[in-house]
PDB file of C-alpha atoms in Angstrom:
ATOM      1  CA  MET A   1      33.601 -52.746  38.192  1.00 51.00           C
ATOM      2  CA  GLN A   2      32.130 -52.367  34.638  1.00 59.00           C
ATOM      3  CA  ASN A   3      28.389 -53.149  36.040  1.00 63.00           C
ATOM      4  CA  LEU A   4      28.772 -50.261  38.539  1.00 65.00           C
ATOM      5  CA  THR A   5      29.764 -47.848  35.758  1.00 67.00           C
ATOM      6  CA  GLN A   6      26.895 -48.916  33.713  1.00 68.00           C
ATOM      7  CA  ASP A   7      24.392 -48.554  36.680  1.00 70.00           C
ATOM      8  CA  ARG A   8      25.819 -45.010  37.083  1.00 73.00           C
ATOM      9  CA  ASP A   9      25.422 -44.298  33.437  1.00 72.00           C
ATOM     10  CA  VAL A  10      21.883 -45.600  33.289  1.00 70.00           C
ATOM     11  CA  LEU A  11      21.054 -43.516  36.307  1.00 69.00           C
ATOM     12  CA  ARG A  12      22.513 -40.182  34.711  1.00 71.00           C
ATOM     13  CA  LEU A  13      20.847 -40.892  31.352  1.00 64.00           C
ATOM     14  CA  SER A  14      17.552 -41.512  33.214  1.00 59.00           C
ATOM     15  CA  SER A  15      17.804 -38.368  35.364  1.00 61.00           C
ATOM     16  CA  THR A  16      18.250 -36.176  32.235  1.00 59.00           C
ATOM     17  CA  THR A  17      15.163 -34.089  30.994  1.00 59.00           C
ATOM     18  CA  LYS A  18      16.384 -33.916  27.524  1.00 67.00           C
ATOM     19  CA  ILE A  19      15.186 -37.758  26.896  1.00 62.00           C
ATOM     20  CA  SER A  20      11.752 -38.372  26.223  1.00 78.00           C
ATOM     21  CA  PRO A  21       9.813 -40.938  28.592  1.00 80.00           C
ATOM     22  CA  ILE A  22       9.483 -43.341  25.532  1.00 84.00           C
ATOM     23  CA  GLU A  23      13.298 -43.386  24.834  1.00 84.00           C
ATOM     24  CA  ASN A  24      14.091 -43.579  28.422  1.00 82.00           C
ATOM     25  CA  MET A  25      11.689 -46.664  28.595  1.00 88.00           C
ATOM     26  CA  ILE A  26      13.388 -48.107  25.798  1.00 91.00           C
ATOM     27  CA  ARG A  27      16.928 -47.432  27.430  1.00 88.00           C
ATOM     28  CA  TRP A  28      15.676 -49.263  30.626  1.00 90.00           C
ATOM     29  CA  GLY A  29      14.287 -52.203  28.430  1.00 92.00           C
ATOM     30  CA  ILE A  30      17.664 -52.616  27.006  1.00 92.00           C
ATOM     31  CA  PHE A  31      19.422 -52.106  30.252  1.00 89.00           C
ATOM     32  CA  ILE A  32      17.082 -54.644  32.105  1.00 91.00           C
ATOM     33  CA  GLY A  33      17.455 -57.137  29.048  1.00 91.00           C
ATOM     34  CA  TYR A  34      21.140 -57.146  29.359  1.00 88.00           C
ATOM     35  CA  ARG A  35      21.023 -57.629  33.146  1.00 89.00           C
ATOM     36  CA  LEU A  36      18.761 -60.684  32.465  1.00 86.00           C
ATOM     37  CA  LEU A  37      21.345 -62.201  29.786  1.00 75.00           C
TER      38      LEU A  37
END
């Protein structure tokens, strides 16, 4: 269940326009990094 909530949080974060593209890329990089671990 925790993974599902994390997915939703990431989707919500990536859809906010306040986040800069670079910060968004870093966020996705961290997210994907955790996924691969």
